[in-house]
Amino acid sequence: LQYENAHIPPSQQRKYPGRKLSSGKIGAPKGHEGTTRETPEPNRFKTLKLKECPDCGKRLGRPRSIQNKIIEDIPDPQPLKITQFTIPHYFCNNCNKEVIPRDPELPEEGIFGPNLQAEITLMKHEDRLPHRKIADTLNRRYGLKLVHATVLDINRRVSDKLQGAYVDIKKQVKESLQANGDETGIKVKGKQFWTWVFVTLTVVLFLIRPNRGQKTIKEALGKDYKGILGCDGWSSYPICVKRIQRCWAHLLREAKWYAEKYEGKARLLYNQLCGIFQRIKKITVNTTKSVRTRTYNWCMKQMKAEIGMCLAHTKLRGFGRKLENGLEHWFTCILNPEVEPTNNKAERALRELVVQRKISSLWNEKGVRIKEIVMSVLATWRLQCLNTFSMLRQTLSS
């Protein structure tokens, strides 16, 4: 595809013209009102006193002035909460089975409680720390004797507990009325895999698969997806989904590249596409159907004119074919204004995985499963504005 984004390897990136340095000064403009950090309310008070001068030993009288100063600090290291559970095993003669009492602080597997499991999971998947660094940090802070293999196994236990939530996310994606999809490469034991993301209004689904074809799209959306999918120009999407909104951010980036390289008609083309995009952005959910229909017809007419101009220009012919092949998918957002004209939702969701793949690698199917389950559930909770630590504790204690 003829566009550049954060997921394209350097070998395939285009060399854009260098940016001109701004002549403006660094920093806020003159007269700008700055903002300061809010002073917190104190929850602890300490009054300092001196009876004698520390230098000469002479007795001191009343202070000449009194100053209040608020200091923020973290609490002293807390001792580990080590609980011994006495667990009776009963036998129910009516049910003919063994019955064991449960407790929210008693995990189903292992000897580490829900608070520690939640903290380790977030340190790995939100703070981006490698397993060894997580073990070192917790050992230093709490006197634990963890090794990196234990940290990995705790992440595995958490992913097992989140399996039900992950299955529910998959179901919601298939039933959604609109979604955004994207994919990027990732290495698993040195082999090429692909991380896929599908974002709806309420959930985020990650899939890590060895293929970049239709199989994964059908796995995520179903074989007959009824909603509208926002995506880039990857050819597998229109084969699997009938209603598509192609990404205008990708389109304008590519058009800008042509404009900066060839000028002339390429510059005119870029300006015309920007004008069409401005018309698209004026459409909202409150726009009447008649206005949307007129705007759609005008945009289609303009796009066909631009396609004709591109096909007649040798250096723009490939770009013109791209416009023509996606003609029915550029303006879905006009007739369905609840759909965004760009695929930024999916690209933003992938950004965290792109950063994480630079820090640590995946080495087996177990790591792949842990990554896609935990990242999907955490991203969904963040999208729903829920506290990830509280939700993890609640899930692990259930």
CSV table of C-alpha atoms in Angstrom, one decimal:
chain,number,residue,atom,x,y,z
A,1,LEU,CA,0.0,0.0,0.0
A,2,GLN,CA,1.2,3.4,-0.9
A,3,TYR,CA,1.1,5.2,2.5
A,4,GLU,CA,3.2,5.4,5.6
A,5,ASN,CA,2.3,4.9,9.2
A,6,ALA,CA,3.9,3.7,12.4
A,7,HIS,CA,3.6,0.0,11.4
A,8,ILE,CA,5.6,0.1,8.1
A,9,PRO,CA,9.2,-1.1,8.4
A,10,PRO,CA,12.0,1.4,7.6
A,11,SER,CA,12.9,-0.5,4.5
A,12,GLN,CA,9.5,0.3,3.0
A,13,GLN,CA,9.0,3.8,4.2
A,14,ARG,CA,9.1,6.7,1.8
A,15,LYS,CA,11.6,9.5,2.2
A,16,TYR,CA,9.5,12.6,2.7
A,17,PRO,CA,11.0,16.0,2.1
A,18,GLY,CA,12.7,17.4,5.3
A,19,ARG,CA,10.6,19.7,7.4
A,20,LYS,CA,11.5,23.3,7.5
A,21,LEU,CA,12.6,24.5,10.9
A,22,SER,CA,10.3,27.0,12.5
A,23,SER,CA,11.6,30.5,13.3
A,24,GLY,CA,9.4,30.7,16.4
A,25,LYS,CA,10.8,30.6,19.9
A,26,ILE,CA,10.6,27.6,22.1
A,27,GLY,CA,8.1,27.7,24.9
A,28,ALA,CA,4.7,29.3,25.6
A,29,PRO,CA,3.9,32.6,23.9
A,30,LYS,CA,4.2,35.8,25.9
A,31,GLY,CA,1.1,36.5,28.0
A,32,HIS,CA,0.1,32.8,28.1
A,33,GLU,CA,-1.5,31.8,31.5
A,34,GLY,CA,0.4,28.9,32.9
A,35,THR,CA,-1.1,26.1,34.9
A,36,THR,CA,0.3,24.7,38.2
A,37,ARG,CA,-0.2,21.4,39.9
A,38,GLU,CA,-3.1,21.5,42.4
A,39,THR,CA,-2.0,21.4,46.0
A,40,PRO,CA,-3.5,18.3,47.7
A,41,GLU,CA,-5.4,18.3,51.0
A,42,PRO,CA,-3.1,17.1,53.8
A,43,ASN,CA,-4.1,13.9,55.7
A,44,ARG,CA,-1.3,14.1,58.2
A,45,PHE,CA,0.0,17.0,60.3
A,46,LYS,CA,3.3,17.6,61.9
A,47,THR,CA,4.3,20.7,64.0
A,48,LEU,CA,8.0,21.5,64.3
A,49,LYS,CA,9.3,23.2,67.5
A,50,LEU,CA,12.6,24.5,68.9
A,51,LYS,CA,13.2,25.4,72.6
A,52,GLU,CA,16.9,26.3,72.3
A,53,CYS,CA,19.1,27.7,69.5
A,54,PRO,CA,21.0,24.7,67.9
A,55,ASP,CA,24.1,27.0,67.5
A,56,CYS,CA,24.5,28.7,70.9
A,57,GLY,CA,22.1,26.9,73.1
A,58,LYS,CA,20.2,30.1,74.2
A,59,ARG,CA,16.5,29.7,75.0
A,60,LEU,CA,14.2,30.8,72.1
A,61,GLY,CA,11.0,32.7,72.6
A,62,ARG,CA,7.9,32.9,70.3
A,63,PRO,CA,8.5,32.3,66.6
A,64,ARG,CA,8.6,35.5,64.5
A,65,SER,CA,6.5,33.9,61.7
A,66,ILE,CA,5.0,30.5,60.9
A,67,GLN,CA,5.1,28.8,57.5
A,68,ASN,CA,3.0,26.0,56.3
A,69,LYS,CA,4.5,23.6,53.7
A,70,ILE,CA,2.8,20.6,52.3
A,71,ILE,CA,5.1,17.6,51.4
A,72,GLU,CA,3.9,14.6,49.3
A,73,ASP,CA,5.6,11.3,49.9
A,74,ILE,CA,4.9,7.6,49.4
A,75,PRO,CA,4.1,5.4,52.5
A,76,ASP,CA,6.8,3.4,54.2
A,77,PRO,CA,7.2,-0.1,52.8
A,78,GLN,CA,4.5,-2.3,54.1
A,79,PRO,CA,5.1,-5.8,55.4
A,80,LEU,CA,3.7,-8.6,53.2
A,81,LYS,CA,0.2,-9.8,54.1
A,82,ILE,CA,0.8,-13.5,54.7
A,83,THR,CA,-2.4,-15.4,55.5
A,84,GLN,CA,-2.7,-19.0,56.6
A,85,PHE,CA,-6.1,-20.4,55.5
A,86,THR,CA,-7.5,-23.4,57.4
A,87,ILE,CA,-9.8,-25.0,54.8
A,88,PRO,CA,-12.2,-27.8,55.9
A,89,HIS,CA,-13.4,-30.3,53.4
A,90,TYR,CA,-17.0,-31.3,53.8
A,91,PHE,CA,-19.0,-34.1,52.1
A,92,CYS,CA,-22.7,-33.4,51.1
A,93,ASN,CA,-24.7,-36.6,51.4
A,94,ASN,CA,-27.5,-35.0,49.4
A,95,CYS,CA,-25.4,-33.9,46.4
A,96,ASN,CA,-23.0,-36.8,46.9
A,97,LYS,CA,-19.9,-34.6,46.4
A,98,GLU,CA,-17.2,-32.9,48.4
A,99,VAL,CA,-17.8,-29.2,49.4
A,100,ILE,CA,-15.1,-26.7,50.2
A,101,PRO,CA,-15.6,-23.2,51.5
A,102,ARG,CA,-14.2,-20.3,49.4
A,103,ASP,CA,-12.8,-16.9,50.2
A,104,PRO,CA,-12.1,-13.9,47.9
A,105,GLU,CA,-8.5,-13.7,49.0
A,106,LEU,CA,-7.9,-17.5,48.4
A,107,PRO,CA,-6.8,-18.1,44.8
A,108,GLU,CA,-8.0,-21.2,43.0
A,109,GLU,CA,-4.4,-21.9,41.9
A,110,GLY,CA,-1.0,-21.1,43.4
A,111,ILE,CA,0.1,-19.3,46.6
A,112,PHE,CA,-0.2,-15.6,45.5
A,113,GLY,CA,-3.2,-13.5,46.2
A,114,PRO,CA,-5.4,-11.4,43.9
A,115,ASN,CA,-3.7,-8.1,44.7
A,116,LEU,CA,-0.2,-9.4,43.8
A,117,GLN,CA,-1.5,-11.1,40.7
A,118,ALA,CA,-3.3,-7.9,39.6
A,119,GLU,CA,-0.1,-5.8,40.2
A,120,ILE,CA,2.1,-8.2,38.2
A,121,THR,CA,-0.3,-8.2,35.3
A,122,LEU,CA,-0.5,-4.4,35.1
A,123,MET,CA,3.3,-4.1,35.5
A,124,LYS,CA,3.7,-6.4,32.5
A,125,HIS,CA,0.9,-5.2,30.2
A,126,GLU,CA,0.5,-1.5,31.1
A,127,ASP,CA,3.9,-0.6,32.5
A,128,ARG,CA,5.6,-2.7,29.8
A,129,LEU,CA,8.2,-4.2,32.2
A,130,PRO,CA,9.9,-7.5,31.3
A,131,HIS,CA,9.4,-10.5,33.6
A,132,ARG,CA,12.8,-10.2,35.2
A,133,LYS,CA,12.3,-6.5,36.0
A,134,ILE,CA,8.9,-7.2,37.6
A,135,ALA,CA,10.5,-9.8,39.8
A,136,ASP,CA,13.4,-7.5,40.8
A,137,THR,CA,11.0,-4.6,41.6
A,138,LEU,CA,8.7,-6.6,43.8
A,139,ASN,CA,11.6,-8.4,45.5
A,140,ARG,CA,13.1,-5.1,46.4
A,141,ARG,CA,9.9,-3.5,47.5
A,142,TYR,CA,8.3,-6.4,49.5
A,143,GLY,CA,11.0,-8.9,50.1
A,144,LEU,CA,9.4,-11.5,47.9
A,145,LYS,CA,11.6,-14.2,46.3
A,146,LEU,CA,10.1,-14.2,42.8
A,147,VAL,CA,11.9,-15.4,39.7
A,148,HIS,CA,10.9,-14.4,36.1
A,149,ALA,CA,9.4,-17.8,35.4
A,150,THR,CA,7.0,-17.3,38.3
A,151,VAL,CA,6.0,-13.9,37.0
A,152,LEU,CA,5.2,-15.6,33.6
A,153,ASP,CA,3.1,-18.3,35.3
A,154,ILE,CA,1.2,-15.7,37.3
A,155,ASN,CA,0.3,-13.9,34.0
A,156,ARG,CA,-0.8,-17.3,32.7
A,157,ARG,CA,-3.1,-17.8,35.7
A,158,VAL,CA,-4.6,-14.4,35.2
A,159,SER,CA,-5.3,-15.0,31.5
A,160,ASP,CA,-7.1,-18.2,32.5
A,161,LYS,CA,-9.3,-16.2,34.8
A,162,LEU,CA,-10.0,-13.7,32.1
A,163,GLN,CA,-10.9,-16.3,29.4
A,164,GLY,CA,-14.6,-15.9,30.0
A,165,ALA,CA,-14.4,-12.1,29.6
A,166,TYR,CA,-12.4,-12.6,26.4
A,167,VAL,CA,-15.0,-15.0,24.9
A,168,ASP,CA,-17.6,-12.4,25.7
A,169,ILE,CA,-15.6,-9.7,23.9
A,170,LYS,CA,-15.4,-11.9,20.8
A,171,LYS,CA,-19.2,-12.3,20.9
A,172,GLN,CA,-19.8,-8.6,21.2
A,173,VAL,CA,-17.5,-7.8,18.2
A,174,LYS,CA,-19.5,-10.2,16.0
A,175,GLU,CA,-22.8,-8.6,17.1
A,176,SER,CA,-21.6,-5.0,16.8
A,177,LEU,CA,-23.1,-2.5,14.3
A,178,GLN,CA,-19.8,-0.9,13.6
A,179,ALA,CA,-16.1,-1.7,14.2
A,180,ASN,CA,-12.6,-0.6,13.2
A,181,GLY,CA,-9.9,-3.1,12.2
A,182,ASP,CA,-6.2,-3.0,11.6
A,183,GLU,CA,-3.2,-5.3,11.7
A,184,THR,CA,0.6,-5.1,12.2
A,185,GLY,CA,3.4,-7.6,12.1
A,186,ILE,CA,4.9,-9.2,15.2
A,187,LYS,CA,7.6,-11.9,15.7
A,188,VAL,CA,6.8,-15.1,17.5
A,189,LYS,CA,10.0,-17.1,18.1
A,190,GLY,CA,11.5,-15.3,15.1
A,191,LYS,CA,8.6,-16.2,12.7
A,192,GLN,CA,6.3,-13.6,11.2
A,193,PHE,CA,2.9,-13.4,12.8
A,194,TRP,CA,0.3,-10.6,12.7
A,195,THR,CA,-1.4,-8.8,15.5
A,196,TRP,CA,-5.0,-7.9,14.6
A,197,VAL,CA,-7.2,-5.4,16.5
A,198,PHE,CA,-11.0,-4.9,16.2
A,199,VAL,CA,-12.4,-1.9,18.1
A,200,THR,CA,-16.2,-1.3,18.6
A,201,LEU,CA,-17.9,1.4,20.7
A,202,THR,CA,-17.5,-0.7,23.8
A,203,VAL,CA,-14.9,-3.5,23.4
A,204,VAL,CA,-11.4,-4.1,22.0
A,205,LEU,CA,-10.3,-7.4,20.6
A,206,PHE,CA,-6.8,-8.5,19.9
A,207,LEU,CA,-5.9,-11.6,17.9
A,208,ILE,CA,-2.3,-12.8,17.1
A,209,ARG,CA,-2.3,-15.2,14.2
A,210,PRO,CA,0.3,-16.5,11.7
A,211,ASN,CA,-1.6,-15.2,8.7
A,212,ARG,CA,-2.7,-11.9,7.3
A,213,GLY,CA,-5.6,-13.2,5.2
A,214,GLN,CA,-9.4,-13.6,5.3
A,215,LYS,CA,-9.4,-16.3,7.9
A,216,THR,CA,-8.6,-14.0,10.9
A,217,ILE,CA,-11.2,-11.4,9.7
A,218,LYS,CA,-13.9,-14.1,9.6
A,219,GLU,CA,-12.8,-15.4,13.0
A,220,ALA,CA,-13.2,-11.9,14.5
A,221,LEU,CA,-16.3,-10.6,12.7
A,222,GLY,CA,-18.0,-13.8,11.6
A,223,LYS,CA,-18.6,-15.1,8.1
A,224,ASP,CA,-21.5,-12.7,7.5
A,225,TYR,CA,-20.8,-9.4,9.4
A,226,LYS,CA,-23.8,-7.1,9.2
A,227,GLY,CA,-22.1,-4.0,10.5
A,228,ILE,CA,-19.8,-1.3,9.0
A,229,LEU,CA,-16.1,-1.9,9.2
A,230,GLY,CA,-13.6,1.0,9.2
A,231,CYS,CA,-10.2,-0.1,7.8
A,232,ASP,CA,-7.3,0.7,5.5
A,233,GLY,CA,-6.9,-0.5,2.0
A,234,TRP,CA,-5.8,-4.1,2.7
A,235,SER,CA,-7.5,-6.3,0.0
A,236,SER,CA,-8.8,-9.0,2.5
A,237,TYR,CA,-11.3,-6.6,4.2
A,238,PRO,CA,-13.7,-6.0,1.3
A,239,ILE,CA,-13.7,-9.7,0.5
A,240,CYS,CA,-15.0,-10.5,4.0
A,241,VAL,CA,-17.2,-7.4,4.7
A,242,LYS,CA,-19.7,-5.8,2.5
A,243,ARG,CA,-20.1,-2.4,4.1
A,244,ILE,CA,-16.7,-0.7,4.6
A,245,GLN,CA,-15.4,2.8,5.3
A,246,ARG,CA,-11.9,3.3,3.9
A,247,CYS,CA,-9.6,5.4,5.9
A,248,TRP,CA,-9.2,9.0,4.7
A,249,ALA,CA,-6.1,9.6,6.9
A,250,HIS,CA,-4.2,7.0,4.8
A,251,LEU,CA,-5.6,8.5,1.6
A,252,LEU,CA,-4.6,12.0,2.4
A,253,ARG,CA,-1.1,11.0,3.5
A,254,GLU,CA,-0.5,9.3,0.2
A,255,ALA,CA,-1.9,12.2,-1.8
A,256,LYS,CA,0.3,14.6,0.1
A,257,TRP,CA,3.4,12.5,-0.7
A,258,TYR,CA,2.5,12.7,-4.4
A,259,ALA,CA,2.0,16.4,-4.1
A,260,GLU,CA,5.3,17.0,-2.5
A,261,LYS,CA,7.1,14.8,-5.0
A,262,TYR,CA,5.5,15.8,-8.4
A,263,GLU,CA,3.8,19.1,-7.7
A,264,GLY,CA,1.5,20.4,-10.5
A,265,LYS,CA,-1.5,18.2,-11.0
A,266,ALA,CA,-0.5,16.1,-8.0
A,267,ARG,CA,-0.7,19.2,-5.8
A,268,LEU,CA,-4.1,20.1,-7.3
A,269,LEU,CA,-5.3,16.6,-6.6
A,270,TYR,CA,-4.3,16.8,-3.0
A,271,ASN,CA,-6.1,20.1,-2.5
A,272,GLN,CA,-9.2,18.7,-4.1
A,273,LEU,CA,-9.2,15.7,-1.9
A,274,CYS,CA,-8.7,17.9,1.2
A,275,GLY,CA,-11.8,19.9,0.0
A,276,ILE,CA,-13.8,16.7,-0.3
A,277,PHE,CA,-12.7,15.6,3.2
A,278,GLN,CA,-13.8,19.0,4.7
A,279,ARG,CA,-17.3,18.4,3.2
A,280,ILE,CA,-17.3,15.0,4.8
A,281,LYS,CA,-16.4,16.3,8.2
A,282,LYS,CA,-19.4,18.7,8.2
A,283,ILE,CA,-21.8,15.7,8.2
A,284,THR,CA,-23.0,14.8,11.8
A,285,VAL,CA,-25.6,12.6,13.2
A,286,ASN,CA,-27.9,15.6,13.3
A,287,THR,CA,-27.6,16.3,9.5
A,288,THR,CA,-30.8,15.6,7.7
A,289,LYS,CA,-31.1,12.7,5.3
A,290,SER,CA,-31.6,14.9,2.3
A,291,VAL,CA,-28.5,16.9,3.0
A,292,ARG,CA,-26.5,13.7,3.5
A,293,THR,CA,-27.7,12.4,0.2
A,294,ARG,CA,-26.8,15.6,-1.7
A,295,THR,CA,-23.4,15.6,-0.1
A,296,TYR,CA,-22.9,12.0,-1.0
A,297,ASN,CA,-23.8,12.6,-4.7
A,298,TRP,CA,-21.5,15.7,-4.8
A,299,CYS,CA,-18.6,13.8,-3.3
A,300,MET,CA,-19.0,10.8,-5.7
A,301,LYS,CA,-19.1,13.2,-8.7
A,302,GLN,CA,-15.9,15.0,-7.5
A,303,MET,CA,-14.1,11.7,-6.8
A,304,LYS,CA,-14.9,10.4,-10.2
A,305,ALA,CA,-13.5,13.6,-11.7
A,306,GLU,CA,-10.3,13.1,-9.7
A,307,ILE,CA,-10.1,9.5,-10.8
A,308,GLY,CA,-10.3,10.5,-14.4
A,309,MET,CA,-7.6,13.1,-14.0
A,310,CYS,CA,-5.3,10.6,-12.3
A,311,LEU,CA,-5.8,7.9,-14.9
A,312,ALA,CA,-4.8,10.4,-17.6
A,313,HIS,CA,-1.6,11.3,-15.7
A,314,THR,CA,1.2,8.7,-16.0
A,315,LYS,CA,2.7,9.3,-12.5
A,316,LEU,CA,-0.7,9.3,-10.8
A,317,ARG,CA,-2.2,6.3,-12.6
A,318,GLY,CA,-1.6,3.9,-9.7
A,319,PHE,CA,-3.1,6.3,-7.2
A,320,GLY,CA,-6.1,6.7,-9.5
A,321,ARG,CA,-6.7,3.0,-9.6
A,322,LYS,CA,-6.7,2.9,-5.8
A,323,LEU,CA,-9.3,5.6,-5.7
A,324,GLU,CA,-11.4,3.8,-8.3
A,325,ASN,CA,-11.1,0.4,-6.6
A,326,GLY,CA,-12.4,1.8,-3.3
A,327,LEU,CA,-14.9,4.2,-4.8
A,328,GLU,CA,-18.0,2.6,-3.1
A,329,HIS,CA,-16.2,2.6,0.3
A,330,TRP,CA,-14.9,6.2,0.5
A,331,PHE,CA,-18.2,7.8,1.5
A,332,THR,CA,-20.0,5.3,3.7
A,333,CYS,CA,-19.6,7.7,6.6
A,334,ILE,CA,-21.8,10.3,4.8
A,335,LEU,CA,-24.9,8.0,4.7
A,336,ASN,CA,-24.0,6.6,8.1
A,337,PRO,CA,-22.7,9.6,10.1
A,338,GLU,CA,-22.1,7.6,13.2
A,339,VAL,CA,-19.1,6.1,11.4
A,340,GLU,CA,-15.8,7.9,11.5
A,341,PRO,CA,-14.1,8.7,8.1
A,342,THR,CA,-10.7,7.6,9.5
A,343,ASN,CA,-9.4,4.4,11.0
A,344,ASN,CA,-7.7,6.2,14.0
A,345,LYS,CA,-9.5,4.1,16.6
A,346,ALA,CA,-7.9,0.9,15.5
A,347,GLU,CA,-4.5,2.5,14.9
A,348,ARG,CA,-4.5,4.0,18.4
A,349,ALA,CA,-5.4,0.6,19.9
A,350,LEU,CA,-2.5,-1.0,18.1
A,351,ARG,CA,0.0,1.6,19.3
A,352,GLU,CA,0.5,-0.1,22.7
A,353,LEU,CA,1.3,-3.4,21.1
A,354,VAL,CA,3.7,-1.7,18.7
A,355,VAL,CA,5.7,-0.2,21.6
A,356,GLN,CA,5.6,-3.5,23.6
A,357,ARG,CA,7.0,-5.6,20.7
A,358,LYS,CA,10.2,-3.4,20.8
A,359,ILE,CA,10.6,-4.2,24.5
A,360,SER,CA,9.9,-7.9,24.7
A,361,SER,CA,9.3,-10.8,22.4
A,362,LEU,CA,6.9,-13.7,22.2
A,363,TRP,CA,8.4,-17.2,22.1
A,364,ASN,CA,5.5,-19.7,22.1
A,365,GLU,CA,1.8,-20.2,21.8
A,366,LYS,CA,1.3,-19.7,25.6
A,367,GLY,CA,2.8,-16.2,25.4
A,368,VAL,CA,0.6,-15.5,22.4
A,369,ARG,CA,-2.5,-16.6,24.2
A,370,ILE,CA,-1.7,-14.6,27.4
A,371,LYS,CA,-0.9,-11.5,25.3
A,372,GLU,CA,-4.1,-11.4,23.3
A,373,ILE,CA,-6.4,-12.3,26.2
A,374,VAL,CA,-5.0,-9.9,28.8
A,375,MET,CA,-4.5,-7.0,26.4
A,376,SER,CA,-8.1,-7.4,25.0
A,377,VAL,CA,-9.6,-7.3,28.5
A,378,LEU,CA,-7.5,-4.4,29.8
A,379,ALA,CA,-8.1,-2.3,26.7
A,380,THR,CA,-11.8,-3.0,26.9
A,381,TRP,CA,-11.9,-1.8,30.5
A,382,ARG,CA,-10.0,1.3,29.7
A,383,LEU,CA,-12.4,2.0,26.8
A,384,GLN,CA,-15.3,1.7,29.2
A,385,CYS,CA,-13.5,4.1,31.7
A,386,LEU,CA,-13.1,1.4,34.3
A,387,ASN,CA,-10.2,1.1,36.8
A,388,THR,CA,-8.1,-1.8,35.5
A,389,PHE,CA,-6.6,-2.7,38.9
A,390,SER,CA,-10.0,-2.7,40.6
A,391,MET,CA,-11.5,-4.8,37.8
A,392,LEU,CA,-8.7,-7.3,37.9
A,393,ARG,CA,-8.9,-7.7,41.7
A,394,GLN,CA,-12.7,-8.2,41.4
A,395,THR,CA,-12.3,-10.8,38.6
A,396,LEU,CA,-9.5,-12.7,40.4
A,397,SER,CA,-11.5,-12.8,43.6
A,398,SER,CA,-14.7,-14.0,42.1
